[in-house]
Each structure stands twice: as structure tokens, then as C-alpha cells.
Short mmCIF file of C-alpha atoms in Angstrom, two decimals:
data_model
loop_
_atom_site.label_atom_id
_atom_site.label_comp_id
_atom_site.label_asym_id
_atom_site.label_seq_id
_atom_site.Cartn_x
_atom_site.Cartn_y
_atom_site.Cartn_z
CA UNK A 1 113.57 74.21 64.49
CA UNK A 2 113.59 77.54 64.57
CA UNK A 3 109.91 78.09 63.84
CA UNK A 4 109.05 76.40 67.40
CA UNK A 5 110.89 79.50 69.23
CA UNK A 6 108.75 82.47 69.84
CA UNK A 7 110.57 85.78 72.17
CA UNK A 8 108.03 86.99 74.68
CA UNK A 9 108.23 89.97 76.86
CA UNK A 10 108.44 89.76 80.94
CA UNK A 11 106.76 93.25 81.80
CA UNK A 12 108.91 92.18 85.57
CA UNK A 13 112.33 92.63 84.48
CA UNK A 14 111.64 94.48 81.34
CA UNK A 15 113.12 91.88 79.15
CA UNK A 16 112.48 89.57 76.06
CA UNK A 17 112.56 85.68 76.86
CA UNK A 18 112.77 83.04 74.19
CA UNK A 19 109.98 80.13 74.56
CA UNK A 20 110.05 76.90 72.86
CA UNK A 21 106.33 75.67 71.81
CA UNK A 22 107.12 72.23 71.76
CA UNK A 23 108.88 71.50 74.46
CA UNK A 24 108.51 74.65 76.65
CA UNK A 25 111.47 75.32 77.58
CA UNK A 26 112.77 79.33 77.97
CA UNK A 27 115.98 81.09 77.61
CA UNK A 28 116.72 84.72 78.29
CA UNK A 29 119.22 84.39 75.67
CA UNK A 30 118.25 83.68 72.10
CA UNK A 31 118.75 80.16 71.14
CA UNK A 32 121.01 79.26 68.16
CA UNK A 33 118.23 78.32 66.00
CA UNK A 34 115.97 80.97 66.49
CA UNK A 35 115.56 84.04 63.65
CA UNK A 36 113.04 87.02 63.75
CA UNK A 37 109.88 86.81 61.37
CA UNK A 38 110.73 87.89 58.26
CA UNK A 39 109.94 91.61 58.51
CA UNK A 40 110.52 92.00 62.09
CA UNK A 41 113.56 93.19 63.69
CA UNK A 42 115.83 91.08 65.35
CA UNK A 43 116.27 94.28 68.17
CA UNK A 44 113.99 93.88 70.99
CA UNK A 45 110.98 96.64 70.67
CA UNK A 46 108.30 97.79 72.82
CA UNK A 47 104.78 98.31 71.64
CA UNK A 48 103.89 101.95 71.63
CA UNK A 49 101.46 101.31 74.46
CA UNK A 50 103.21 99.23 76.50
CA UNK A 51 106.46 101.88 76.39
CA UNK A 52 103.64 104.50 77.42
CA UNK A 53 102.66 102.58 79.82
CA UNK A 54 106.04 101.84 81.62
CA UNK A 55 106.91 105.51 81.48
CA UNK A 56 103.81 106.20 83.40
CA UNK A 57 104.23 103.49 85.92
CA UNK A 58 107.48 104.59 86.54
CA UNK A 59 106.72 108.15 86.58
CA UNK A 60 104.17 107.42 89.52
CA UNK A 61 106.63 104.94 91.01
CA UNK A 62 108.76 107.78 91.37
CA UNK A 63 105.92 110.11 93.04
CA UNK A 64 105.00 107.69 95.37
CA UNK A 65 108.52 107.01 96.37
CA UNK A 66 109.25 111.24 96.40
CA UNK A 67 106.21 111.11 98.59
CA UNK A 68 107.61 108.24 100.87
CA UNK A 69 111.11 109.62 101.31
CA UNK A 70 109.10 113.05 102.39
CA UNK A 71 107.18 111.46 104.93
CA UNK A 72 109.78 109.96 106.21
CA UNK A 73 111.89 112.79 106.69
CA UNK A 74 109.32 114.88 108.16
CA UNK A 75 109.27 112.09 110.73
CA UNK A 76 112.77 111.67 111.36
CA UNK A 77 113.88 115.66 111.65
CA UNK A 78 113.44 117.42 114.46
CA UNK A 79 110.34 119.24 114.99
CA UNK A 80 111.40 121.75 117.83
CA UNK A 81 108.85 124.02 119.72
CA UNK A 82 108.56 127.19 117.74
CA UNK A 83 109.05 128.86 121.85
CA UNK A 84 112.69 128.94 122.52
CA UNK A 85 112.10 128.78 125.98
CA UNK A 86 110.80 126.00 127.01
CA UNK A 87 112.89 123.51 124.39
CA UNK A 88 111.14 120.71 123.91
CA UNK A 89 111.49 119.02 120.35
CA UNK A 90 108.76 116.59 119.31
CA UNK A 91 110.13 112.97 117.94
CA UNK A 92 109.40 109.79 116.31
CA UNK A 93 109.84 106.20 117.83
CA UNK A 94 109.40 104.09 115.16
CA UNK A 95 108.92 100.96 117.95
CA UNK A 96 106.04 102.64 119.04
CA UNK A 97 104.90 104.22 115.81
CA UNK A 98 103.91 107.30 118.08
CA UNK A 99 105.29 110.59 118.74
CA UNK A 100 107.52 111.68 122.27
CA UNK A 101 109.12 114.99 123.37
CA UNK A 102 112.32 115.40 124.47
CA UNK A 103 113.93 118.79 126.50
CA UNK A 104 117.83 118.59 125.55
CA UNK A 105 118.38 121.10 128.02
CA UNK A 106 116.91 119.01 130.99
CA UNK A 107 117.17 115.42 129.08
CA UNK A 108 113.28 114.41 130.15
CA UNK A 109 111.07 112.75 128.24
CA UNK A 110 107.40 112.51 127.79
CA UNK A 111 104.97 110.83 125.56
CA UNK A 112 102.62 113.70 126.22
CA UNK A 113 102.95 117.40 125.85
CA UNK A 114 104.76 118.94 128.90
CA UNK A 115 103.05 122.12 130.14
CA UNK A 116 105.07 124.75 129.87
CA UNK A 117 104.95 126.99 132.84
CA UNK A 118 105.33 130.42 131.10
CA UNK A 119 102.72 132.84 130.00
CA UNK A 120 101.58 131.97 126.18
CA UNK A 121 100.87 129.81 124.02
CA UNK A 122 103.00 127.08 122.83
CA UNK A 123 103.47 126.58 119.20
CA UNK A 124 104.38 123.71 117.98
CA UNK A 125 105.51 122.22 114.42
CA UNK A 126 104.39 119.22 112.10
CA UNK A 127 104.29 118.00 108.72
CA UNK A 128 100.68 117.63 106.67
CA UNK A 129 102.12 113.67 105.46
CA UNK A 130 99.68 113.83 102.37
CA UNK A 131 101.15 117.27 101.61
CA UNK A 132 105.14 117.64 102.63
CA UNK A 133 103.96 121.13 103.91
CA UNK A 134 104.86 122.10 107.67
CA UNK A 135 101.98 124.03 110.22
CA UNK A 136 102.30 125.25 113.31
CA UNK A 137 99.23 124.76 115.61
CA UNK A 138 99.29 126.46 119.45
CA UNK A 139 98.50 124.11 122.95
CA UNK A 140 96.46 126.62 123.94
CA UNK A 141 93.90 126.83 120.88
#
């Protein structure tokens, strides 16, 4: 009867189910029998809280993923020795989890920071992860 159906909410997929009491069995679609309370509208509605609270989890969903996506672009690109000179760009190998550097001009690689042989200081380029801002700090400081 249609009394036994009650529509519940799945806060997962963001959808009303249909529940029988008696016998428990759900539906995602609304069974033939069952009508909406008198007063109540047969068109699936969110609390006011729990609306405010999706947009909110969704809203830092989306921050955390922004965040994410910068991260992992900061370690992906390039992040070249600000000296022309010498050429060595600093890299991510995500096998290692660990930075390398890598000369184009000469193909080496090293996990360490080559010495450059010039006078100066050697300024190199990152990426603050909990900010998305890049720094330059020098070798020789």
C-alpha cells in the first residue's frame, strides 16, 4: 500500500530512493503505488541545510581539486635554472617521488645539483605547493 513507501535521500549520488517499510525493499524509481504526503510535493526537494551544505562541500571540493591540479603542474613544468648558461632544468620522477636535473644541451643527468663552474650564484626556481606561488632561491646562499 502506498502508505508502506517512504522516499529517502542518498547524500552519495544526490538522489531520492523509495523504501518499502515492510518488506524493505528500494527503488530509485517511484513505485506505482506510492503518493507524496498530502501537503508535500511530489518534486524531489532539498532541506535548506542540507542544499547549504552540498554547495559548500562542493565549493571546497573544488579548492582542493584547484589546489591539486596546481601542485601538480608545478611538478610537471619545467623549472629551468634562472642562469642561461649553465642549462640545467630541475624535474620530477614520479617513480621516485624526488626531484633530478637534466642539461638538454649536454643530455646528463643528476639527482643532485651539478656545480656549475662559472663565477655566481646559481638561481634556481620552485613552486611553494601550499601556495601555487614560484621563488627563486641561489646555490650559493
Amino acid at each position: 500500500d502506498a502508505a508502506s513507501w517512504v522516499r529517502l535521500y542518498d547524500p552519495a549520488s544526490g538522489q531520492y530512493y523509495y523504501q518499502h517499510q515492510g518488506t524493505f525493499d528500494t527503488s530509485w524509481d517511484p513505485p506505482a503505488e506510492w503518493r507524496a504526503p498530502d501537503g508535500a510535493s511530489a518534486a524531489p526537494s532539498l532541506a535548506p541545510e542540507v542544499g547549504a551544505a552540498m554547495r559548500m562541500q562542493s565549493t571546497f571540493r573544488a579548492q582542493v581539486a584547484r589546489k591539486a591540479v596546481r601542485r601538480e603542474r608545478a611538478r610537471t613544468q619545467r623549472n629551468v635554472l634562472a642562469t642561461a648558461s649553465d642549462g640545467w632544468q630541475k624535474l620530477f620522477d614520479p617513480a621516485s617521488q624526488c626531484d633530478y636535473y637534466y642539461n638538454p644541451a649536454t643530455e646528463q643527468v643528476s639527482w643532485t645539483l651539478p656545480q656549475v663552474d662559472e663565477a655566481g650564484p646559481v638561481w634556481i626556481s620552485d613552486t611553494d605547493p601550499q601556495t601555487g606561488n614560484n621563488y627563486y632561491f641561489s646555490t650559493a646562499s
